[in-house]
Coordinates of C-alpha atoms and ligand atoms in Angstrom, one line a residue:
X95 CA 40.1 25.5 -60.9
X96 CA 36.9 27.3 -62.1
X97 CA 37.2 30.3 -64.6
X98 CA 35.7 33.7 -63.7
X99 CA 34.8 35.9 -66.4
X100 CA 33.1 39.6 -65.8
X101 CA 29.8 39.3 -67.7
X102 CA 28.7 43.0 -68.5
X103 CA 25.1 41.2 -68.7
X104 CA 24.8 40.9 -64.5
X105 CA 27.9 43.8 -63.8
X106 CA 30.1 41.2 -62.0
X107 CA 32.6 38.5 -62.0
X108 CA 30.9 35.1 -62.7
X109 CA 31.9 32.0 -62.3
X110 CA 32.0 30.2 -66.2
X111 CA 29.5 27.7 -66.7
X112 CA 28.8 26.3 -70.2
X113 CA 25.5 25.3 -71.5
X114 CA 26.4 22.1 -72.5
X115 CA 28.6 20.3 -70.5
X116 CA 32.5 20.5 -72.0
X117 CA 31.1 22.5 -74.8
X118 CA 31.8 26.4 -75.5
X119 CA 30.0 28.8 -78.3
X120 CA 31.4 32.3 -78.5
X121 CA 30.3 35.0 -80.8
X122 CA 32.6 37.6 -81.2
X123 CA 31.7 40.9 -82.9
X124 CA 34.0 41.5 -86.2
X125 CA 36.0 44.1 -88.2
X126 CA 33.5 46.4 -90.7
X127 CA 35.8 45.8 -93.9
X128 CA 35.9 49.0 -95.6
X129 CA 40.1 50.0 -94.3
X130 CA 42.4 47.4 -92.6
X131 CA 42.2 46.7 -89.4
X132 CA 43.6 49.3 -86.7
X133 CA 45.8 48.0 -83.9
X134 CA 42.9 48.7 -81.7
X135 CA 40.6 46.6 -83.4
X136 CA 43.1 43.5 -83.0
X137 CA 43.8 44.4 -79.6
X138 CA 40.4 43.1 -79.3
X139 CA 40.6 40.1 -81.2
X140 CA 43.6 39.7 -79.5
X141 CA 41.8 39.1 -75.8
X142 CA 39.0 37.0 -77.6
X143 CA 42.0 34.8 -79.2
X144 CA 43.0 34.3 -75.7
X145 CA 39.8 33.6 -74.9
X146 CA 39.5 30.7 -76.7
X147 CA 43.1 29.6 -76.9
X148 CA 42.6 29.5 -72.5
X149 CA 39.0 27.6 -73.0
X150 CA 40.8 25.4 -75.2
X151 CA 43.8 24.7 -73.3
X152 CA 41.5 24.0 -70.2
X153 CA 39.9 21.1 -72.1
X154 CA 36.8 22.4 -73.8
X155 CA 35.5 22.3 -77.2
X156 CA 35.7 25.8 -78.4
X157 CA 33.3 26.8 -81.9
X158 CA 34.2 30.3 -82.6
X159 CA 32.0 32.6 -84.8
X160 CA 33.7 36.2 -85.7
X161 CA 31.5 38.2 -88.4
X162 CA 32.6 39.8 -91.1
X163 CA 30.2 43.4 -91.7
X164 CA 30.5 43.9 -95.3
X165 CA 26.9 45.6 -95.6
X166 CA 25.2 47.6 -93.7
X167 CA 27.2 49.7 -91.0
X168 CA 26.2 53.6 -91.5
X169 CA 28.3 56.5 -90.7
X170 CA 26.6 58.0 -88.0
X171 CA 25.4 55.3 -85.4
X172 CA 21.7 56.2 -85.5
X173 CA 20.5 54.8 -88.3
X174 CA 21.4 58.1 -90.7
X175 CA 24.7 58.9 -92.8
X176 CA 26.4 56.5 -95.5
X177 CA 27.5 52.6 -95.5
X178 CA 30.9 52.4 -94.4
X179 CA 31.5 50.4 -97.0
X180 CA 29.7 52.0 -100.2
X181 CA 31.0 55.6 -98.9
X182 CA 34.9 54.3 -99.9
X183 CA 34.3 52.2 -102.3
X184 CA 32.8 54.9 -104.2
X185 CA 35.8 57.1 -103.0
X186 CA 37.9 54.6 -104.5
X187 CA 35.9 54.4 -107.5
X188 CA 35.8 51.1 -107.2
X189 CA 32.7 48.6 -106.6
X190 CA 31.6 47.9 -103.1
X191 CA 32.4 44.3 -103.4
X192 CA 35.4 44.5 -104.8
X193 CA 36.5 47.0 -101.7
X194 CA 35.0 43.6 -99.8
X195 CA 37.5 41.2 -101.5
X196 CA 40.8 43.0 -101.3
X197 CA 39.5 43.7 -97.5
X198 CA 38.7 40.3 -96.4
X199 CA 42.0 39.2 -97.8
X200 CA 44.4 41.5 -96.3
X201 CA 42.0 41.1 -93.1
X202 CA 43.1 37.2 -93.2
X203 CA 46.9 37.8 -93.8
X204 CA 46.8 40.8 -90.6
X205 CA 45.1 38.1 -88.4
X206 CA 47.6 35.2 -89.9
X207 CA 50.7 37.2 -89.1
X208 CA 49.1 38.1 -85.5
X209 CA 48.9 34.4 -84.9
X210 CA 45.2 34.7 -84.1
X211 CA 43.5 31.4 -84.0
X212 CA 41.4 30.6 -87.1
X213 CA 37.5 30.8 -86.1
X214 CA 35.1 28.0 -87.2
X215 CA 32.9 30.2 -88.9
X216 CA 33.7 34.2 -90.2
X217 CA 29.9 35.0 -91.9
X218 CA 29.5 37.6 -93.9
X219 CA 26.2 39.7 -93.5
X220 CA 25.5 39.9 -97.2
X221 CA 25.8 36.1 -97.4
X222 CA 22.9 36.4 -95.2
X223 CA 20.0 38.6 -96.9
X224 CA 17.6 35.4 -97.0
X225 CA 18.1 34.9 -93.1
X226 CA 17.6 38.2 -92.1
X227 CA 14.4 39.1 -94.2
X228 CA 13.0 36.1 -92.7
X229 CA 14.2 37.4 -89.0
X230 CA 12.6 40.9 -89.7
X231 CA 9.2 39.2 -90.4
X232 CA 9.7 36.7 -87.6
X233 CA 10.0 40.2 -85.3
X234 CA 7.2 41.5 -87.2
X235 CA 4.7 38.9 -86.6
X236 CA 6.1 38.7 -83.0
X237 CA 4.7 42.1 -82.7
X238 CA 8.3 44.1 -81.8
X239 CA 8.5 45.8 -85.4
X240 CA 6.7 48.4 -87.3
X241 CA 7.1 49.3 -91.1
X242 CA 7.1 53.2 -92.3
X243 CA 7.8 53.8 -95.5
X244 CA 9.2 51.3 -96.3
X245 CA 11.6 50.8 -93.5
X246 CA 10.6 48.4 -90.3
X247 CA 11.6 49.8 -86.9
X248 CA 12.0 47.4 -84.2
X249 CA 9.6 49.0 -81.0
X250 CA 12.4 49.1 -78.4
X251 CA 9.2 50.6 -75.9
X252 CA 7.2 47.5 -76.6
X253 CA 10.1 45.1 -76.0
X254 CA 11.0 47.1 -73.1
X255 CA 7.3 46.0 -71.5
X256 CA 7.5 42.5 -72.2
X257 CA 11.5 41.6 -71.5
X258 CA 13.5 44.7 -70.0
X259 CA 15.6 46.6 -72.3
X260 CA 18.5 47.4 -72.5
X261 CA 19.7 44.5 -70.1
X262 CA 23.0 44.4 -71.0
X263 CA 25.4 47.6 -69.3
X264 CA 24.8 49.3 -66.6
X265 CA 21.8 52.2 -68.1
X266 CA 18.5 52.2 -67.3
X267 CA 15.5 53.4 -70.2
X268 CA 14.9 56.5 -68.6
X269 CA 18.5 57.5 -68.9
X270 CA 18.5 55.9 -72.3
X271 CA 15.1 58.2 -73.8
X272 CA 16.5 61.6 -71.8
X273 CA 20.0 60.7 -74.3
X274 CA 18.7 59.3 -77.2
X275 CA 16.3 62.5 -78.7
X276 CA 19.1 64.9 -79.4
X277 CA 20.7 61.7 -81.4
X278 CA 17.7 61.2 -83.6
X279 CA 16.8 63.7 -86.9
X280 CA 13.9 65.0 -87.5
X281 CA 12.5 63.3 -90.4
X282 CA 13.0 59.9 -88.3
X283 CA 11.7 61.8 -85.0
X284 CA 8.9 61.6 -87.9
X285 CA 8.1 57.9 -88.5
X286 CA 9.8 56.2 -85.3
X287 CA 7.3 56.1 -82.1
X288 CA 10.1 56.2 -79.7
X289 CA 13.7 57.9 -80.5
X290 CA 15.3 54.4 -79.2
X291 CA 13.9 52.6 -82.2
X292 CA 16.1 51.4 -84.7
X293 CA 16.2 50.1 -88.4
X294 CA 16.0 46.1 -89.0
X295 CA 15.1 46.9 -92.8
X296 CA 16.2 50.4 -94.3
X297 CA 13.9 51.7 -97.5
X298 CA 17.8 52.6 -99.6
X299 CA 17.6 56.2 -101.4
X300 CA 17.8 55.7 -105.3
X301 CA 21.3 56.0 -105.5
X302 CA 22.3 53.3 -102.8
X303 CA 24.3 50.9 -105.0
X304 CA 24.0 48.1 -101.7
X305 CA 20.1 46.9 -102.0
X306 CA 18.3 43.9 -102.1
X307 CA 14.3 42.8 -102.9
X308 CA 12.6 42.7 -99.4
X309 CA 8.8 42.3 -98.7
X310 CA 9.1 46.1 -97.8
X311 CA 11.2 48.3 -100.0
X312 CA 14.3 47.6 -101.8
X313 CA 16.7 48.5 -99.3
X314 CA 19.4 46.6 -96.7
X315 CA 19.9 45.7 -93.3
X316 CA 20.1 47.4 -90.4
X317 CA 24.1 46.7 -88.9
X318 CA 22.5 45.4 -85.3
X319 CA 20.2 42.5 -87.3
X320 CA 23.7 40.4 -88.4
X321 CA 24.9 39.6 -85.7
X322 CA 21.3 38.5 -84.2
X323 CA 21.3 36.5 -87.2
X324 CA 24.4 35.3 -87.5
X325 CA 25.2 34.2 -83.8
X326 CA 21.6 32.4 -84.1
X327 CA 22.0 31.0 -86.9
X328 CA 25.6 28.9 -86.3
X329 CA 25.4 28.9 -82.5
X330 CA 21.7 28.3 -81.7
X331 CA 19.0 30.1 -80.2
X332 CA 21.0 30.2 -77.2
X333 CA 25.0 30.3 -76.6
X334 CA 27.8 30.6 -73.8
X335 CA 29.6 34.0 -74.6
X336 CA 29.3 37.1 -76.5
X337 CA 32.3 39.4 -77.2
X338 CA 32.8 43.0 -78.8
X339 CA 34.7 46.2 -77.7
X340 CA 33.1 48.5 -74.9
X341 CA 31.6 50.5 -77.6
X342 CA 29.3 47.4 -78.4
X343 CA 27.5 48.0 -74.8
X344 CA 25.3 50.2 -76.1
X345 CA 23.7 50.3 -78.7
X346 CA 25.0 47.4 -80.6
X347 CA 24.7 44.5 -78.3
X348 CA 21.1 45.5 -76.2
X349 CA 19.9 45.7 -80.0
X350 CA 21.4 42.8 -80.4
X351 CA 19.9 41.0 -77.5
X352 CA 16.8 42.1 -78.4
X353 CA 16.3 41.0 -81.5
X354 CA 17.1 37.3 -80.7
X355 CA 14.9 37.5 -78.4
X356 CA 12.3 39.0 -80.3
X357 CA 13.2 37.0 -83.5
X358 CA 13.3 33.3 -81.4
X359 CA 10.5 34.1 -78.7
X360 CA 13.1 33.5 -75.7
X361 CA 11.8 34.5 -72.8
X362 CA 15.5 33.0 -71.5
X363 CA 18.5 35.3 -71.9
X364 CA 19.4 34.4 -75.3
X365 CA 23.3 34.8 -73.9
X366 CA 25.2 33.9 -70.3
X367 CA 28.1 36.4 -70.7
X368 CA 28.7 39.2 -72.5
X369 CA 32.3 40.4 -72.9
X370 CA 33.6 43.7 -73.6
X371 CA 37.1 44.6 -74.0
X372 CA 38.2 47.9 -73.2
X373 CA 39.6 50.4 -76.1
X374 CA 43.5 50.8 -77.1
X375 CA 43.7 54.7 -77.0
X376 CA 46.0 57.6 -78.8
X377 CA 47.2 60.3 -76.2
X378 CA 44.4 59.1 -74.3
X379 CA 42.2 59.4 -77.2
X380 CA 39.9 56.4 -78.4
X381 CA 41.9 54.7 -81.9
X382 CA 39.2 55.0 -84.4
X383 CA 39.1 54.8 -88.3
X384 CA 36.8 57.7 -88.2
X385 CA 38.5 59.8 -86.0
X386 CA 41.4 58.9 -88.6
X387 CA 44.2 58.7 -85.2
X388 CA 45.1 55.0 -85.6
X389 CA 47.6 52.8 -86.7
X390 CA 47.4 50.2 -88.8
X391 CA 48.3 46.6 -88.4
X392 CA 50.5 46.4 -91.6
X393 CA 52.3 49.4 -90.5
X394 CA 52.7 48.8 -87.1
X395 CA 54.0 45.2 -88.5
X396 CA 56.8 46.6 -90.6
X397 CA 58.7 48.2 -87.6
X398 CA 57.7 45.5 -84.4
X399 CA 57.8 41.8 -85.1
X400 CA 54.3 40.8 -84.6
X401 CA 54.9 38.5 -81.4
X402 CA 56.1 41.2 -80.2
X403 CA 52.4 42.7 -81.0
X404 CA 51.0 39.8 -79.2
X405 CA 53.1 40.5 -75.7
X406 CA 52.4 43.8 -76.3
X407 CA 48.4 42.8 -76.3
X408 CA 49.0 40.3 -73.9
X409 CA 51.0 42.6 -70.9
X410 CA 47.7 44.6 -70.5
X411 CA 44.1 43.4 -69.2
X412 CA 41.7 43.1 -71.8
X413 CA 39.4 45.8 -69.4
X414 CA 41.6 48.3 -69.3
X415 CA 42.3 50.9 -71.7
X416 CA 45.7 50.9 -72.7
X417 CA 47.5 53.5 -74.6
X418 CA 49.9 52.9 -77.9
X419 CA 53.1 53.8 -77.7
X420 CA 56.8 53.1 -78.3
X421 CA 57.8 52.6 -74.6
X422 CA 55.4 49.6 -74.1
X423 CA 56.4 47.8 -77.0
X424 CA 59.7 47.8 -76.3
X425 CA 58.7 46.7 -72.5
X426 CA 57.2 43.6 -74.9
X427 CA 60.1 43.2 -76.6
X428 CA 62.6 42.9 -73.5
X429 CA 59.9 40.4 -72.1
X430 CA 59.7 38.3 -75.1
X431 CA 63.6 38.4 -75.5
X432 CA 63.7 36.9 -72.0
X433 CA 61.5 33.9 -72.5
X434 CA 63.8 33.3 -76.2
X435 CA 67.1 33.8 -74.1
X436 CA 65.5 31.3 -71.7
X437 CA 64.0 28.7 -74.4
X438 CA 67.6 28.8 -75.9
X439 CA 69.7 28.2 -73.2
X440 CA 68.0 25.0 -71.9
X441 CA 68.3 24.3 -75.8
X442 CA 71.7 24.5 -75.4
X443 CA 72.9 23.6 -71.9
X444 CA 74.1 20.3 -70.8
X445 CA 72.3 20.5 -67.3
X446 CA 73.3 19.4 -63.7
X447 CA 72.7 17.2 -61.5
X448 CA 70.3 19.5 -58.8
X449 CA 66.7 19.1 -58.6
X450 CA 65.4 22.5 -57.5
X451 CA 63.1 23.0 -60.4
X452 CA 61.4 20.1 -59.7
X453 CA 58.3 20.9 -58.1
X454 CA 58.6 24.5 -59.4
X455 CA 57.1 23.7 -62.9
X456 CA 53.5 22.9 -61.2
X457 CA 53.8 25.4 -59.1
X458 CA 53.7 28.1 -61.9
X459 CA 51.3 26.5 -63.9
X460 CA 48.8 27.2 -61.2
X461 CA 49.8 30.3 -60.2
X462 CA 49.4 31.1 -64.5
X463 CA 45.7 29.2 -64.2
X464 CA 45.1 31.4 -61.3
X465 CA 45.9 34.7 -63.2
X466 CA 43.7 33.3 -66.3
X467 CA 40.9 32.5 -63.9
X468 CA 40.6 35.7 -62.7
X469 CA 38.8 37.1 -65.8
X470 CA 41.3 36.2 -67.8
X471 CA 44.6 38.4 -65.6
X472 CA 46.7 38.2 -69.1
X473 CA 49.4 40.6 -67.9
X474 CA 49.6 38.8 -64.2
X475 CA 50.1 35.9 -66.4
X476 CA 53.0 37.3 -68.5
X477 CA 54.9 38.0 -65.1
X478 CA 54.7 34.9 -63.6
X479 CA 56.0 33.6 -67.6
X480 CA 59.2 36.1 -67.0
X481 CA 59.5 35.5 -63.3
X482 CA 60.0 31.7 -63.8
X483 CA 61.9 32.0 -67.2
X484 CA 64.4 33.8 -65.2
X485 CA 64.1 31.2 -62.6
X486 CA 65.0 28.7 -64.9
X487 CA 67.8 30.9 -66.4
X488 CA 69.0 30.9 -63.1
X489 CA 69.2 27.2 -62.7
X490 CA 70.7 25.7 -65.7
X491 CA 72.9 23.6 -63.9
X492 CA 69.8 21.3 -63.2
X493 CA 68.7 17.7 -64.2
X494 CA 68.5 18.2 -68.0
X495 CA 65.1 16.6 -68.2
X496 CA 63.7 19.1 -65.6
X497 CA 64.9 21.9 -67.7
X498 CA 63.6 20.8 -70.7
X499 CA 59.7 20.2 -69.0
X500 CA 60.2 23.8 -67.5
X501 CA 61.5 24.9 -71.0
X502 CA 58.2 23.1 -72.4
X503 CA 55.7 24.4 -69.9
X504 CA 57.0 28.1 -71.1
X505 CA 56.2 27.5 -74.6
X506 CA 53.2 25.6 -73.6
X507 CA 51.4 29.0 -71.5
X508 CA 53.0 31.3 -73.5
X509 CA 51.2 29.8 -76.3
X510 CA 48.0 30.4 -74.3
X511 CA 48.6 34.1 -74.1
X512 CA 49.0 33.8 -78.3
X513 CA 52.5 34.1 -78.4
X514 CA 54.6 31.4 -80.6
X515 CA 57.8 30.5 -78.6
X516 CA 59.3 28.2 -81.9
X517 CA 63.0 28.4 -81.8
X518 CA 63.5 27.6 -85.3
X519 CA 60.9 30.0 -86.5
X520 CA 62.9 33.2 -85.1
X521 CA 66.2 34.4 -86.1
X522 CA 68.6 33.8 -83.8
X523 CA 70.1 30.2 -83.7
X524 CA 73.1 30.9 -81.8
X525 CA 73.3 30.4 -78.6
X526 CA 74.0 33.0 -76.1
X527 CA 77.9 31.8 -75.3
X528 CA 78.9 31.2 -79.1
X529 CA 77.6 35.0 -79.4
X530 CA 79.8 36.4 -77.0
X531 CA 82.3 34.3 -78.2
X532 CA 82.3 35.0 -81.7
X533 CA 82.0 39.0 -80.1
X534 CA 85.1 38.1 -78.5
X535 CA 86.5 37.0 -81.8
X536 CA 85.0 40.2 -83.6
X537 CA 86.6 42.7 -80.7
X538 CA 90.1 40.6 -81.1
X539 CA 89.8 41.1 -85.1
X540 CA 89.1 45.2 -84.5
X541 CA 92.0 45.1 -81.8
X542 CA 94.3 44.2 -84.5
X543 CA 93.1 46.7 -87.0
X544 CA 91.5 43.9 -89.5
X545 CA 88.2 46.0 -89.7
X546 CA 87.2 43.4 -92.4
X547 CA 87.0 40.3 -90.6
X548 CA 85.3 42.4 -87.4
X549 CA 82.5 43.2 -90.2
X550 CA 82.6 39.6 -91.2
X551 CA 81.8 38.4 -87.7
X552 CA 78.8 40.8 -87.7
X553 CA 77.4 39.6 -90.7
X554 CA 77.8 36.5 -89.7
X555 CA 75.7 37.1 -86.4
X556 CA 73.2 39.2 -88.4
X557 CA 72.2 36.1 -90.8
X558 CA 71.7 34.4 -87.2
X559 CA 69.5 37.0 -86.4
X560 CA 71.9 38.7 -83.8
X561 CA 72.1 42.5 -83.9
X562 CA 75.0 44.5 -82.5
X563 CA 75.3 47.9 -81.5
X564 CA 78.9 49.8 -80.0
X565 CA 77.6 51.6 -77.4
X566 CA 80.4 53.8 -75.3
X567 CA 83.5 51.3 -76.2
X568 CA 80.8 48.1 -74.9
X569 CA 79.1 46.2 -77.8
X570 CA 75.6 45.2 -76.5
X571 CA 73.7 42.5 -79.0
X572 CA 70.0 41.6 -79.3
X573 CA 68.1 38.8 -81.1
X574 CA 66.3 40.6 -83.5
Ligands
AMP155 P1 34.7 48.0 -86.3 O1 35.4 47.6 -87.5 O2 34.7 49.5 -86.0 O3 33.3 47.5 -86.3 O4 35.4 47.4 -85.0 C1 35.8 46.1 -85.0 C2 36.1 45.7 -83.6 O5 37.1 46.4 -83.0 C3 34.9 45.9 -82.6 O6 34.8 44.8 -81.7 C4 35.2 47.1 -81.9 O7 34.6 47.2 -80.6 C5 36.7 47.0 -81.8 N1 37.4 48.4 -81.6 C6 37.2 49.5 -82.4 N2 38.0 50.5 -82.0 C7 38.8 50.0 -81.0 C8 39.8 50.5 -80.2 N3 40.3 51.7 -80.3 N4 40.4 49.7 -79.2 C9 39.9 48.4 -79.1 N5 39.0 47.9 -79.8 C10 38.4 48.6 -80.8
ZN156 ZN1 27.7 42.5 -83.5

């Protein structure tokens, strides 16, 4: 069955077809490492984690480059204001790259407990400066940059002519130049020809700390150059699939684009599909550090396990915006409990001797492929998970060998979608009869007034990772 993916690039649903035969490169846009990462942010890296795990799991050879911006990206999106970085580092009072280090490592541990698969590569634009100085003359000599001041300019009008900018999203340049003059100050109204040109090379103010030797100023990159770099660089001139959040459709990514092919002479699209994931919103407000309404992963971590995070992520297309609150995690949560409750009862069942599972496993692998094929239908896929979890709940009086491939295929899709489905890694190894036995046991204890054994049963259950709660003379339990 043949993967469709929407490619923001052509505005519609393509069918995937790699470059190389077998062989899949994705660059994804990365986290600016100046705060930890927002639950928006991995809601992004979530759907590219898919992404690959689905690529993967469909038989190709995945190589996955996710930058790290640790120089570079300005407050204001023109190309005015502060580095993100520098500006809290010095509010720290610390140095900008030791803000980096404590960053990238608490990055690594968020993305570790998020079970998001390791990328090959996660390059760091300061690691870079050699590259992209040689990229800014490359441009230059190609004729698509302009120094003033000490700062180059790439000439978005001039690249416009020769290639079409801003090819990827759905604006046109007119739209683009009517918008982009109220953006741009005055002084750089002053020394850009057109108000859609932006900084490859930036001349840095005395007191930048961030600044490196260039053939044109002492000064540092322009955030767009990176990624142009970066993706060339480890990827080749040209590559499969380019991700980033919707806010990367302009101007990040046409810059981007741009700039490859300015940089590489392409006259080819130096990219197939561009992927954009839609943004995880606050009462319908975007989740942004700067607007400062967002959640971080660590906290969000100490209150929901984080596979719950990851059905969370998963129950919702990565195109649609989907709002944070309590009410969908816990939607997550009953979901994920299902597939557990599921996983352990095969565990622990004896089995039959009917069939009717049989064909059944096949059947919903395809309808899963079929939800992943179209552009990747992540929360499609989650119901068909919990529609034939509970068919197999259901049906525990069949062959035990059936029960334990429908048991496997859960863990094997669910995996897919990021989740981790490992018995022994969650709490919880008692199976669902010896709870309600032991409840039994615990009710018989409180019956006859020994309040200290009933509490002993509950502890007992809570090492196992079963939590009780007496609601209205019923006691109701969870796996926790
Ligand atoms: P940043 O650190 O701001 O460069 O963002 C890192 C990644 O997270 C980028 O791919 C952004 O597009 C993405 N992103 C930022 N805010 C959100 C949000 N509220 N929801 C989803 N993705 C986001
Ligand atoms: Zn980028």
């Amino acid at each position: 069955m043949a993967l469709k993916l929407y490619n923001t690039l052509t505005r519609k649903k393509e069918e995937f077809e790699p470059l190389e035969e077998g062989k899949v490169n994705i660059y994804s846009c990365g986290q600016t490492i100046y705060l930890d990462m927002h639950i928006g942010n991995a809601k992004t890296y979530a759907a590219w984690d898919i992404l690959n795990r689905y690529l993967t799991w469909k038989g190709y050879d995945v190589f996955h480059v996710m930058n790290i911006t640790d120089v570079g990206h300005l407050t204001d999106d023109s190309d005015q204001g502060e580095d993100k970085v520098e500006k809290e580092a010095r509010e720290r009072g610390i140095e900008p790259r030791e803000l980096v280090t404590e960053q990238v490592q608490r990055w690594y541990e968020e993305m570790d407990r998020l079970n998001m698969k390791t990328h090959n590569v996660n390059p760091r634009a300061t690691g870079h400066m050699v590259e992209m100085i040689e990229a800014v003359k490359d441009i230059k000599e190609n004729g698509y940059a302009y120094e003033e001041n000490g700062t180059v300019y790439f000439d978005v009008m001039k690249f416009h002519e020769d290639h079409g900018y801003p090819g990827v999203g759905s604006m046109n340049i007119q739209e683009l130049q009517a918008g982009a003059g109220g953006r741009v100050k005055e002084e750089e109204q002053e020394e850009k020809k057109s108000p859609l040109d932006f900084a490859l090379w930036i001349n840095a103010d005395p007191e930048h700390i961030m600044k490196w030797p260039s053939p044109w100023s002492e000064g540092y990159p322009g955030w767009h150059l990176e990624c142009s770099v970066m993706s060339s660089k480890y990827l080749g001139k040209r590559f499969d699939i380019h991700t980033g959040g919707v806010d990367h459709i302009f101007p990040h990514h046409p810059n981007e684009r741009a700039q490859c092919m300015a940089m590489n002479n392409l006259v080819e699209e130096p990219v197939n599909y561009w992927l954009h994931s839609e943004h995880m919103t606050v009462e319908g407000e975007k989740m942004s550090k700067s607007k400062g309404n967002f959640y971080t992963v660590r906290e969000i971590l100490e209150k929901y396990d984080a596979e719950v995070v990851r059905m969370f992520f998963a129950s919702s297309h990565y195109r649609k915006q989907v709002d944070f609150n309590e009410e969908a995690l816990e939607s997550a949560e009953s979901n994920l409990e299902k597939l557990y409750n599921t996983l352990w009862n095969v565990e622990n069942s004896e089995g039959g001797e009917r069939e009717k599972l049989k064909g059944e496993v096949e059947k919903f692998e395809k309808r899963f492929e079929e939800a992943m094929d179209d552009d990747l239908d992540t929360p499609k896929a989650v119901n068909e998970l919990v529609k034939f979890s509970k068919k197999v709940n259901k049906n525990l009086d069949n062959r035990k060998e059936v029960l334990e491939e429908a048991a496997e295929k859960i863990q094997e899709l669910g995996r897919v979608l990021g989740l981790k489905l490992n018995l022994e890694e969650e709490g919880g190894k008692i199976p669902e009869k010896a709870v309600e036995l032991l409840i039994e046991i615990r009710e018989e204890f409180r019956e006859e007034g020994d309040y200290e054994r009933a509490d002993e049963v509950r502890d007992v259950l809570k090492e196992g990772g079963i939590v009780l709660e007496d609601e209205g003379g019923q006691t109701v339990w969870k796996r926790k």
